[in-house]
Amino acid sequence: MTTFHQHGDGPAASRALRLASFDPAAFDRPSGREEEWRFTPVTQLGSLFEPSDLVPDAAVTVEQAGGATCALVPKDHPSVGTTPAPGDRVAAAAWQAAEQAFLVTFDGAGQAGPAGEVGEADRTGVTWLTARGGAAGQEAAPSAGLIVIEAKPGARGTVVIDHVGQAYRAGTMEIVLGEGADLTVVTLHQWAPDAVHVTSHRARLAKDAHLKHVTISTGGALVRVTPHVALEGPGANLELLGLNLTDTGQHHEAQLFVDHAAPNCTSRATYKGALLGEGAHSVWIGDVLIRGAAHGTDTYELNRNLVLAKGAHADSVPNLEIETGNIRGAGHASATGRFDDEQLFYLQARGIPEVEARSLVVHAFFNDLIGRIGRPEIEARLTGLVDQKLAAVMARLGLSLGPGGGAA
Amino acid sequence: MSTLEIKDLHVSVDTPEGAKAILKGVDLTIASGQTHAIMGPNGSGKSTLAYSLAGHPKYLVTDGSVTLDGADVLAMTVDERARAGLFLAMQYPVEVPGVTMANFLRTAKTAIDGQAPPLRAWVKEVGQAMDRLRFDREFQERSINEGFSGGEKKRHEILQMELLKPAIAILDETDSGLDVDALRIVSEGVNRVKEATGLGVMLITHYTRILRYIHPDFVHVFVDGRVAERGGPELAERLEAEGYDRFVNA
Ligand SMILES: Nc1ncnc2c1ncn2[C@@H]1O[C@H](COP(=O)(O)OP(=O)(O)O)[C@@H](O)[C@H]1O
Ligand SMILES: [Mg+2]
C-alpha cells in the first residue's frame, strides 16, 4: 500500500527517489523552482553552490567538554562521511569543500577519557561548543564547515553547538548513533544580523538508539537547516524539536526528512515558530517516509506558527509517505495563527497589562517545547535567549497592535 | 466603599449584516456590600452587559456611561478596569495552554496590587483558598483552565476573585452547569468574599436556584437589552412561579 499526501503545489515525487550525492556536479545549479529550494531566496546563496568558492573552516571552540572527546581530524578519518549522502547542491558543495572535520565523540559511560584536559572533564555534563564567525557588520568569506558527532554503542551525551558572529557558510553536521546510544544535539543559530548559514544535518540511528535533535534559530538573515535522519536500526527513537523567532529581514527554514527504514521505530517532530516583524519569513517542510520494511512505525509531526506582525509569512508543508499498512500510527498537524484575542482578554481582565499578557502567551507557546529538552542548564539558557529577543519585540508590538494599545 | 454606576448604556456588536444593537439603555447602580441579581431569558443581553463592563473589544458602546467611584470606566483598557476594582467571572472561562495557574495568579496579583505579594504568605493564601474551594493544590501546576471540567472552571473564577479582592464582581452565570455540591461550594465562596471585603456583586443568572445560597438585595429582570422590572428578593420568587413570559410578551 502506498499512501501519499502531498501538500502544496510541488511535483509529487516520492522522497525516496530524491537525488542524493556527495558530488555537487550531480545537482543542477538551483533556480529556486526545485522542490527543495522553492521557498528559499536562492539568489542570496550564489557562492554556496560552488565548492571552489568555499574556504574550508572546521574550527569550533570547546567551551566545556562535558562527556565528549573533541578533535580536528582529516576528512578521511573512519568516523567521517558515514551518514547518508547530501540531498542538495549546497550540502554537496559543503561536503566537497571541507578538508577537516571537527569530531565530537561520546565513547560510553564510565569509559576513561584520553589523556590531557578532556580526560579531566565532567563526563556527565553538557558539551558546549561555539562555531564563531567573523565580527558582525564585516563581510564574511564563503566558508564550509564540517562537524561530526558520534555516540558509540551504549554511550550517552548532550552537545550544544552555538553559532555566533558573521558568516556566509555552507555547513555539514553528521550525527551517528551506535546501538542503544542516547544523544541530544542542540544547535543554536544566534548569528549576527547579516549572516547566511545553510546547513545539512545528516544522521543515522542504529538499533534502539535515541536521538533528540533540537534546532533553535533566532539570528542571521538566512538560516536553513535540513535535518535528514535515517532510522536504520529497529526500535530507534527520534525526537526533532525546533524553535524559530523570526523578525523583519530574516528567513528561517527547516526542511526535515525522517526516513523510517527499520521496524518499530518512533519519531516525533515538534517545530514552533513566531514571526515577529513585517516581512519575516519562516519555512517548515516535514517529509516523513515510512518504507515498506518499517512496520510498527509510530510517527507524528507538528508545526505551529504564531504570526505576531502584519506582512509576515510562514510556509508549512507536512508530507507523509506510507509504504506499509502495518504501522502503529502516523500523523501530522500544522497550524498558523495570530494571537488568540480571547486569551489576551482573559489575562487582561485579571489586571495583567497587555504587553505582559502578550508576553505570557508567547512564552507559553514555547515553554512546552523548551521543557522537552530535558537539561535544565540548556533550558535556562534558551529561555533567556527567547526572553531577550521577545522583550524588545513585545514592547514594539504592544504599542502598535491590538485594542487598547500598550500604553497603560 | 465603591459604587459602579451604569447610565443609559447602549452597546452593539458587529455582525456580517452590520452593527446590531444589543443593550438598549441599561441603568444600574451597584454599591459595595450590595448584591444585585440580574435575571433574564437567554439572549436578552446579560453576557453582553458583563463583557461590555469588562471592556471586551467585540462590544461597541454607542451611548451612555459607566463610572466606578466617578472614574470613567469606558475610557479604561481591559486591564485598567481590573486594576480599578472590577472583576468579571466569565460564563465561559478561557483556556490558556502553557501558562500555569500558579504563574497566572501571581502575575495577576502583582498587577492588581502594583507589587509582588510576599512569596511565603502568598503561597499559603493561595493554598488555603484552594482548599476552601475544594481544589487539589496540584492544579496550580496545570495550564489555565486547560482540561478543567465545567465546574472546575467556575470554581477557578471564584478562586481568582477571592485572591484578587475586587471592589465589584460581575458573576456571569457562575451557577450554570454546576451540580448541587459545586453550587454550594461556589456560593459559599462568594458569600465569604462579600463578608470579608464588602464586595459588591452583580449576579447574572438564568435560574433562581443560586439565590437560595446567595441572597440578593435587589432583583432586576433583564429583557431585550434593558431592565424591564426591578424589585427586592420577592421578585425572584415571582419569576420562579411565573417565568419570563409576562416580560417577554409585554
Ligand atoms: N458577537 C455577536 N455577534 C452577533 N450577535 C451577538 C454577538 N454577541 C451576542 N450576540 C447576540 O446578542 C444577544 C444577546 O446575547 P448575550 O449577551 O450572550 O445574551 P445572554 O447572556 O442574556 O444569553 C443574542 O441575541 C446574541 O445572539
Ligand atoms: Mg450569557
XYZ file of C-alpha atoms and ligand atoms in Angstrom:
686
model
C 0.000 0.000 0.000
C 1.255 3.450 -0.789
C -0.477 6.489 0.551
C 0.950 9.779 -0.489
C -0.134 13.074 0.966
C 1.326 15.959 -0.898
C 0.521 19.406 0.373
C 1.394 22.479 -1.574
C 1.986 22.621 -5.274
C 5.341 20.945 -5.793
C 5.897 17.943 -8.016
C 4.538 14.841 -6.325
C 7.681 12.728 -6.410
C 8.445 10.290 -3.600
C 11.097 11.463 -1.199
C 12.691 8.037 -1.607
C 13.506 8.906 -5.223
C 15.019 12.328 -4.491
C 18.585 12.723 -5.759
C 21.321 12.383 -3.137
C 25.018 12.621 -3.906
C 28.385 13.620 -2.442
C 29.210 15.208 -5.787
C 27.958 18.796 -6.235
C 28.076 18.369 -10.017
C 25.303 15.789 -9.730
C 22.914 18.643 -8.883
C 21.991 21.380 -11.300
C 22.628 24.854 -10.029
C 19.325 25.692 -8.307
C 16.997 28.183 -9.912
C 14.581 28.311 -6.993
C 11.903 26.256 -8.717
C 13.177 22.910 -7.423
C 11.127 21.162 -4.769
C 13.902 21.550 -2.168
C 14.570 25.212 -2.971
C 11.154 26.606 -3.789
C 10.752 28.564 -0.535
C 14.383 29.685 -0.246
C 15.739 33.008 -1.589
C 18.388 31.207 -3.678
C 19.756 34.433 -5.126
C 21.383 35.058 -1.740
C 23.217 31.747 -1.920
C 25.367 32.203 -5.063
C 28.785 31.180 -3.764
C 27.423 28.473 -1.515
C 26.577 26.407 -4.596
C 30.215 26.312 -5.763
C 32.652 24.196 -3.741
C 35.629 26.059 -5.249
C 34.293 29.312 -3.760
C 34.178 27.893 -0.239
C 37.020 28.218 2.235
C 37.219 25.170 4.490
C 36.740 26.163 8.115
C 36.154 23.379 10.608
C 37.242 25.385 13.647
C 34.984 25.054 16.657
C 35.695 26.350 20.157
C 35.214 23.935 23.023
C 33.672 25.987 25.837
C 33.085 22.959 28.020
C 33.998 19.414 27.015
C 31.373 17.681 29.132
C 31.332 13.993 28.337
C 32.882 14.305 24.894
C 36.262 13.926 23.281
C 36.781 16.654 20.721
C 39.369 16.776 17.938
C 40.028 18.134 14.479
C 40.524 15.140 12.187
C 41.230 14.715 8.484
C 38.240 14.131 6.279
C 39.340 10.554 5.540
C 39.014 9.637 9.215
C 36.879 6.476 9.504
C 34.251 8.306 11.597
C 33.672 10.894 8.874
C 31.390 10.537 5.884
C 29.305 7.594 7.078
C 25.883 9.259 7.075
C 23.527 9.453 4.074
C 24.663 11.453 1.053
C 23.855 15.177 0.699
C 20.387 15.907 -0.621
C 21.004 19.254 -2.280
C 23.679 21.239 -4.048
C 24.787 23.350 -1.066
C 25.124 20.274 1.111
C 27.230 18.530 -1.533
C 29.360 21.658 -2.041
C 29.922 21.949 1.715
C 30.991 18.333 1.835
C 33.373 18.610 -1.079
C 34.974 21.845 0.118
C 35.650 20.570 3.623
C 39.178 19.321 4.353
C 38.920 18.525 8.022
C 36.130 17.587 10.355
C 35.538 18.654 13.923
C 34.863 15.292 15.555
C 32.913 15.047 18.808
C 32.914 11.569 20.265
C 30.906 10.145 23.124
C 32.559 6.838 23.781
C 30.456 5.306 26.500
C 29.563 5.933 30.111
C 32.348 5.362 32.599
C 34.932 4.868 29.916
C 38.169 6.657 30.670
C 38.804 9.704 28.576
C 42.040 10.279 26.685
C 44.988 11.909 28.394
C 45.019 15.674 28.748
C 42.426 18.257 29.628
C 39.483 16.386 28.209
C 40.181 13.415 30.478
C 39.524 15.619 33.469
C 36.168 16.773 32.173
C 32.862 16.173 33.847
C 31.719 13.273 31.763
C 28.062 13.670 32.666
C 27.962 17.369 31.805
C 26.816 19.096 28.672
C 29.345 19.615 25.906
C 29.224 23.282 24.851
C 30.756 24.252 21.544
C 30.836 27.548 19.689
C 31.177 27.949 15.952
C 32.288 31.525 15.616
C 32.003 33.604 12.505
C 33.614 36.969 11.870
C 32.846 40.275 13.507
C 29.301 41.478 12.965
C 28.981 44.055 10.227
C 32.070 42.899 8.328
C 31.823 40.917 5.146
C 32.418 37.206 5.605
C 34.148 34.988 3.034
C 32.124 31.972 1.894
C 33.125 29.038 4.049
C 32.370 25.375 4.589
C 32.178 23.693 7.984
C 32.067 20.015 8.871
C 31.122 18.701 12.296
C 30.761 15.024 13.098
C 29.125 13.883 16.319
C 29.254 10.236 17.154
C 27.826 8.357 20.096
C 29.329 4.875 20.333
C 27.085 1.935 21.222
C 25.537 2.481 24.638
C 27.042 5.953 25.028
C 25.094 8.948 26.310
C 25.778 12.566 25.651
C 24.458 16.070 25.224
C 26.086 18.604 22.967
C 25.176 22.210 22.261
C 26.641 23.966 19.234
C 26.198 27.694 19.371
C 26.645 29.677 16.156
C 27.559 33.310 16.596
C 29.022 36.180 14.614
C 29.017 36.995 10.953
C 29.193 34.168 8.431
C 28.415 33.153 4.886
C 28.555 29.468 5.346
C 27.578 26.098 3.981
C 27.662 23.508 6.715
C 27.536 19.806 7.285
C 26.757 18.090 10.529
C 26.935 14.328 10.664
C 25.381 12.546 13.621
C 25.983 8.854 14.154
C 24.399 6.829 16.935
C 25.506 3.300 17.683
C 23.254 0.655 19.137
C 21.462 1.848 22.263
C 23.203 5.229 22.235
C 21.345 8.210 23.655
C 22.329 11.592 22.274
C 20.945 15.109 22.454
C 22.202 17.600 19.876
C 21.172 21.228 20.218
C 22.146 23.734 17.557
C 21.686 27.373 18.333
C 21.722 29.793 15.434
C 22.268 33.147 17.067
C 24.267 34.574 14.158
C 24.835 38.252 13.517
C 22.047 40.001 11.580
C 23.603 39.639 8.101
C 24.756 36.027 8.435
C 23.770 33.349 5.923
C 24.009 29.724 7.013
C 22.760 26.760 5.025
C 23.449 23.549 6.845
C 22.730 19.913 6.214
C 22.353 17.698 9.283
C 22.543 14.040 8.368
C 22.050 11.371 10.980
C 21.793 7.626 11.235
C 20.449 5.689 14.178
C 21.289 2.068 14.931
C 19.064 -0.329 16.869
C 17.400 1.157 19.961
C 19.309 4.412 19.655
C 17.651 7.624 20.824
C 18.386 10.981 19.251
C 16.951 14.257 20.433
C 17.742 16.863 17.817
C 16.968 20.478 18.639
C 17.299 23.435 16.299
C 16.915 26.960 17.613
C 17.061 29.821 15.129
C 16.956 33.386 16.340
C 19.687 35.146 14.372
C 21.052 35.580 10.884
C 19.487 36.907 7.711
C 19.032 33.440 6.212
C 19.300 30.233 8.197
C 18.323 26.986 6.518
C 18.677 23.694 8.361
C 17.858 20.416 6.641
C 17.904 17.538 9.120
C 17.845 14.163 7.408
C 17.577 11.282 9.846
C 17.776 7.670 8.766
C 16.212 5.308 11.296
C 18.196 2.250 10.277
C 18.034 0.016 13.330
C 14.865 -1.485 14.771
C 13.450 0.303 17.798
C 15.276 3.574 17.174
C 13.642 6.657 18.611
C 13.892 10.172 17.227
C 12.704 13.476 18.666
C 13.084 16.515 16.464
C 12.422 19.848 18.135
C 12.641 23.233 16.501
C 12.063 26.807 17.545
C 12.424 29.942 15.485
C 11.969 33.601 16.338
C 11.929 35.342 13.022
C 11.916 39.106 12.705
C 11.934 41.587 9.860
C 14.777 40.816 7.446
C 15.076 37.180 8.492
C 14.392 33.914 6.687
C 14.415 30.806 8.897
C 13.890 27.480 7.236
C 13.771 23.877 8.383
C 13.345 21.040 5.933
C 13.339 17.732 7.662
C 13.413 14.284 6.236
C 12.697 11.404 8.582
C 13.431 8.113 6.867
C 11.781 5.181 8.638
C 13.745 2.283 7.159
C 13.555 -0.229 10.034
C 10.735 -1.769 12.058
C 9.295 -0.439 15.308
C 10.918 2.963 15.266
C 9.320 6.083 16.709
C 9.663 9.660 15.539
C 8.200 12.867 16.895
C 8.792 16.231 15.311
C 7.635 19.430 17.001
C 8.571 22.739 15.427
C 7.251 26.037 16.644
C 7.921 29.461 15.320
C 6.961 33.046 15.939
C 7.012 35.656 13.210
C 7.810 38.917 14.872
C 8.047 41.607 12.266
C 6.887 42.710 8.869
C 8.459 40.664 6.063
C 9.632 37.887 8.384
C 9.549 34.536 6.602
C 9.722 31.042 8.007
C 9.555 27.746 6.203
C 8.906 24.315 7.588
C 8.803 21.236 5.414
C 8.326 17.936 7.168
C 8.962 14.937 4.946
C 8.353 11.618 6.665
C 8.867 8.405 4.702
C 7.743 5.076 6.101
C 9.371 2.428 3.960
C 7.904 -0.993 3.315
C 10.223 -2.611 5.868
C 9.299 -0.137 8.611
C 6.386 -2.000 10.099
C 5.379 -0.966 13.586
C 6.333 2.660 12.883
C 4.903 5.365 15.124
C 5.364 8.890 13.827
C 3.830 12.289 14.424
C 4.918 15.706 13.282
C 3.631 19.078 14.286
C 4.356 22.588 13.135
C 2.796 25.614 14.783
C 3.413 29.226 13.915
C 2.380 32.348 15.725
C 2.168 35.339 13.433
C 2.623 38.471 15.515
C 3.034 41.040 12.782
C 1.362 42.071 9.602
C 3.167 41.153 6.398
C 4.965 38.185 7.947
C 4.637 34.783 6.374
C 5.007 31.169 7.455
C 5.090 28.325 4.945
C 4.275 24.982 6.497
C 4.239 21.770 4.496
C 3.835 18.428 6.252
C 4.331 15.477 3.966
C 3.805 11.860 4.915
C 4.527 8.880 2.649
C 3.496 5.478 3.878
C 4.634 2.327 2.078
C 3.365 -0.220 4.586
C -0.053 -0.619 6.138
C 1.411 -2.275 9.187
C 2.174 0.717 11.386
C 1.258 1.872 14.892
C 0.489 5.421 13.923
C 1.287 8.220 11.537
C 0.019 11.745 11.703
C 0.771 15.358 11.216
C -0.650 18.715 12.156
C 0.122 22.212 11.048
C -1.405 25.435 12.243
C -0.528 29.057 11.737
C -2.399 31.767 13.570
C -2.373 35.111 15.236
C -2.695 35.886 18.922
C -5.800 34.438 20.451
C -7.761 37.560 21.392
C -9.869 35.675 23.932
C -6.741 34.555 25.774
C -5.425 38.103 25.846
C -8.767 39.399 27.079
C -8.882 36.822 29.845
C -5.410 37.699 31.115
C -6.041 41.437 30.854
C -9.375 41.074 32.624
C -7.312 39.963 35.624
C -5.337 43.186 35.597
C -2.351 41.979 33.586
C -1.218 44.758 31.206
C -1.467 43.999 27.516
C 2.257 43.812 26.822
C 2.730 41.405 29.695
C -0.288 39.352 28.627
C 1.117 39.021 25.129
C 4.462 38.041 26.530
C 2.842 35.370 28.717
C 1.021 33.902 25.743
C 4.140 33.825 23.549
C 6.277 32.309 26.272
C 3.574 29.753 26.916
C 3.720 28.880 23.240
C 7.408 27.993 23.536
C 7.620 26.816 27.158
C 6.342 23.380 26.458
C 8.867 22.883 23.659
C 11.833 24.171 25.653
C 10.757 21.993 28.577
C 11.180 18.904 26.444
C 14.919 19.372 26.062
C 15.300 17.828 29.483
C 18.525 19.577 30.583
C 17.738 22.477 32.925
C 21.001 24.307 32.167
C 20.196 24.339 28.443
C 16.565 25.194 29.042
C 17.536 28.164 31.221
C 19.883 29.452 28.534
C 17.234 29.093 25.836
C 14.556 30.707 27.949
C 16.946 33.608 28.462
C 17.585 33.829 24.741
C 13.885 33.751 23.905
C 13.118 36.319 26.620
C 15.773 38.640 25.325
C 14.607 38.562 21.738
C 10.947 38.794 22.659
C 11.270 41.602 25.183
C 12.112 44.209 22.582
C 9.596 42.873 20.103
C 6.800 42.664 22.663
C 7.206 46.284 23.621
C 7.150 47.214 19.947
C 4.040 45.096 19.283
C 2.307 46.232 22.422
C 2.460 49.793 21.257
C 1.272 49.155 17.751
C -1.112 46.217 17.877
C -4.451 45.367 19.361
C -7.287 47.224 21.038
C -6.404 49.442 23.928
C -2.750 49.674 22.947
C 0.025 49.004 25.399
C 0.372 52.447 26.822
C -1.491 51.579 30.045
C -16.875 51.952 49.740
C -17.244 51.747 45.963
C -20.056 52.490 43.540
C -20.431 51.240 39.992
C -22.840 53.435 38.088
C -24.226 52.378 34.712
C -26.307 55.014 32.924
C -28.304 54.582 29.725
C -25.773 52.082 28.350
C -26.187 51.217 24.681
C -23.990 48.520 23.160
C -23.873 46.947 19.729
C -21.847 44.184 18.100
C -20.533 43.865 14.600
C -22.291 41.249 12.542
C -21.930 40.356 8.872
C -25.185 42.280 8.350
C -23.821 45.373 10.084
C -23.937 46.691 13.648
C -26.593 45.060 15.796
C -27.860 46.855 18.888
C -27.983 44.555 21.909
C -28.053 46.761 25.007
C -30.718 49.420 24.660
C -30.331 51.713 27.634
C -29.240 49.950 30.821
C -29.423 51.841 34.117
C -27.993 50.169 37.183
C -26.069 51.240 40.282
C -24.205 48.788 42.483
C -22.510 49.772 45.721
C -20.133 47.830 47.952
C -21.845 45.223 50.056
C -24.884 45.012 47.785
C -25.896 42.021 45.722
C -27.908 42.667 42.584
C -29.376 39.685 40.774
C -29.780 40.197 37.030
C -32.266 37.670 35.747
C -33.363 37.260 32.195
C -34.041 34.826 29.395
C -31.309 33.542 27.108
C -30.286 36.087 24.526
C -31.539 39.083 26.492
C -28.040 40.617 26.629
C -26.795 39.655 30.086
C -23.376 38.471 28.907
C -23.138 41.481 26.626
C -23.572 43.700 29.672
C -20.937 41.754 31.595
C -18.374 41.794 28.757
C -19.034 45.452 27.995
C -18.281 46.393 31.592
C -15.046 44.395 31.457
C -14.093 46.020 28.151
C -14.171 43.125 25.704
C -13.135 44.573 22.320
C -16.014 42.858 20.489
C -18.617 45.094 22.113
C -19.033 48.649 20.992
C -20.510 51.175 23.389
C -22.643 53.558 21.347
C -24.159 55.610 24.146
C -24.298 56.018 27.908
C -21.704 55.970 30.671
C -20.146 53.665 33.217
C -18.271 55.039 36.206
C -16.576 53.462 39.179
C -16.406 55.954 42.029
C -16.721 58.681 39.437
C -13.891 57.416 37.216
C -14.797 56.803 33.568
C -14.640 53.031 33.163
C -15.330 53.154 29.427
C -12.126 55.132 28.865
C -10.056 52.441 30.563
C -8.320 49.468 28.914
C -9.386 45.989 29.979
C -6.521 45.635 32.453
C -7.046 49.134 33.842
C -10.657 48.249 34.646
C -9.486 45.189 36.555
C -6.917 47.207 38.433
C -9.585 49.807 39.213
C -11.513 47.087 41.044
C -13.822 45.368 38.551
C -13.871 41.611 38.243
C -15.715 39.503 35.682
C -16.290 35.819 36.391
C -16.929 34.588 32.890
C -19.702 32.343 31.706
C -17.120 30.517 29.561
C -13.642 30.889 31.102
C -10.854 30.765 28.530
C -8.152 28.100 28.338
C -4.581 29.360 28.101
C -2.285 26.413 27.402
C 1.277 26.791 28.659
C 0.574 29.382 31.371
C 0.348 27.695 34.744
C -2.335 28.656 37.195
C 0.371 29.479 39.763
C 2.155 31.841 37.393
C -1.138 33.398 36.314
C -2.409 34.030 39.839
C 0.886 35.544 40.969
C 1.175 37.720 37.856
C -2.411 38.943 38.230
C -1.997 39.643 41.939
C 1.188 41.574 41.263
C -0.539 43.622 38.561
C -3.575 44.398 40.720
C -1.583 45.321 43.822
C 1.186 47.105 41.945
C 3.766 44.978 43.734
C 4.593 41.306 44.078
C 2.983 39.643 47.106
C 5.415 38.318 49.736
C 6.114 34.806 48.498
C 5.600 32.770 51.638
C 2.351 34.464 52.624
C 1.071 34.256 49.064
C 1.725 30.533 48.721
C -0.135 29.982 51.963
C -3.032 32.202 50.967
C -3.443 30.506 47.580
C -3.241 27.064 49.136
C -5.878 27.837 51.746
C -8.201 29.451 49.219
C -7.856 26.385 47.006
C -8.631 24.111 49.924
C -11.812 26.034 50.675
C -12.934 25.748 47.058
C -12.092 22.006 47.116
C -9.298 22.380 44.612
C -6.446 19.939 44.661
C -3.366 22.153 45.166
C -1.689 20.359 42.292
C -3.960 22.279 39.940
C -1.555 25.187 40.365
C 0.898 23.496 38.042
C -1.697 22.997 35.334
C -2.295 25.345 32.454
C -5.071 27.891 32.973
C -8.432 26.112 32.605
C -6.941 23.558 30.222
C -8.770 20.285 30.595
C -10.728 21.653 33.586
C -14.285 20.403 33.952
C -17.087 22.970 33.707
C -17.343 23.094 37.485
C -13.589 23.424 37.955
C -13.524 26.375 35.589
C -16.244 28.140 37.590
C -14.514 27.420 40.894
C -11.298 28.774 39.377
C -13.101 32.047 38.607
C -14.202 32.328 42.224
C -10.702 31.436 43.405
C -9.334 34.348 41.390
C -11.996 36.646 42.807
C -11.131 35.605 46.335
C -7.418 36.219 45.777
C -7.644 39.442 43.762
C -10.163 41.092 46.104
C -12.042 43.325 43.637
C -14.459 46.073 44.699
C -17.251 44.960 42.376
C -17.649 41.500 40.869
C -19.816 40.563 37.907
C -20.656 36.873 38.008
C -21.960 35.760 34.629
C -23.980 32.563 35.072
C -21.430 31.209 37.503
C -24.178 28.807 38.583
C -24.878 27.268 35.196
C -23.651 23.729 34.743
C -22.918 23.194 38.433
C -24.270 20.281 40.425
C -25.719 20.966 43.871
C -22.441 20.400 45.743
C -20.439 22.618 43.414
C -23.153 25.279 43.563
C -22.908 25.294 47.353
C -19.080 25.488 47.298
C -19.118 28.355 44.820
C -21.879 30.216 46.688
C -20.070 29.863 49.987
C -17.009 31.313 48.267
C -18.940 34.347 47.078
C -20.516 34.887 50.492
C -17.133 34.536 52.168
C -15.611 37.234 49.963
C -18.630 39.501 50.494
C -18.241 39.106 54.221
C -14.501 39.651 54.220
C -14.162 42.515 51.756
C -17.576 44.147 51.387
C -17.686 43.097 47.745
C -20.499 44.451 45.595
C -21.951 41.721 43.372
C -23.761 41.693 40.052
C -25.101 38.165 39.990
C -26.219 37.271 36.485
C -28.340 34.171 36.338
C -30.992 32.456 34.330
C -32.367 30.459 37.238
C -33.437 31.266 40.779
C -31.593 28.229 42.171
C -28.415 30.100 43.204
C -30.494 32.737 45.034
C -31.174 30.176 47.741
C -27.463 30.396 48.594
C -26.583 33.963 47.680
C -29.297 36.318 48.851
C -29.839 39.315 46.589
C -30.727 42.739 47.930
C -32.171 43.725 44.555
C -33.527 41.790 41.607
C -33.550 43.173 38.068
C -35.450 41.469 35.302
C -33.456 41.852 32.114
C -35.296 41.622 28.804
C -34.278 42.671 25.312
C -31.224 44.673 26.345
C -32.669 46.624 29.249
C -34.010 46.283 32.759
C -37.737 45.580 32.407
C -38.588 45.491 36.076
C -36.831 45.826 39.394
C -37.660 44.883 42.925
C -36.497 43.114 46.041
C -35.931 39.382 46.627
C -39.678 38.781 46.284
C -39.379 39.495 42.535
C -37.215 36.413 42.155
C -39.898 34.334 43.775
C -42.454 35.635 41.339
C -40.161 34.808 38.434
C -39.761 31.327 39.840
C -43.504 30.874 39.787
C -44.404 32.746 36.590
C -41.311 32.577 34.373
C -40.224 35.338 31.994
C -43.236 35.124 29.654
C -45.022 38.066 31.166
C -41.991 40.322 30.439
C -41.025 38.894 27.107
C -44.517 39.311 25.716
C -45.044 42.692 27.263
N -20.689 38.730 18.533
C -22.003 38.684 18.324
N -22.472 38.721 17.066
C -23.793 38.667 16.839
N -24.712 38.585 17.781
C -24.308 38.548 19.060
C -22.933 38.578 19.398
N -22.821 38.510 20.740
C -24.077 38.434 21.206
N -24.958 38.454 20.199
C -26.420 38.422 20.299
O -26.779 39.302 21.295
C -27.863 38.801 22.034
C -27.525 38.787 23.495
O -26.540 37.808 23.755
P -25.957 37.575 25.210
O -25.495 38.860 25.751
O -24.981 36.475 25.143
O -27.265 37.113 25.989
P -27.447 36.319 27.353
O -26.151 36.302 28.066
O -28.503 37.075 28.066
O -27.919 34.947 26.990
C -28.183 37.444 21.464
O -29.219 37.577 20.541
C -26.910 37.067 20.769
O -27.152 36.214 19.694
Mg -24.928 34.748 28.751
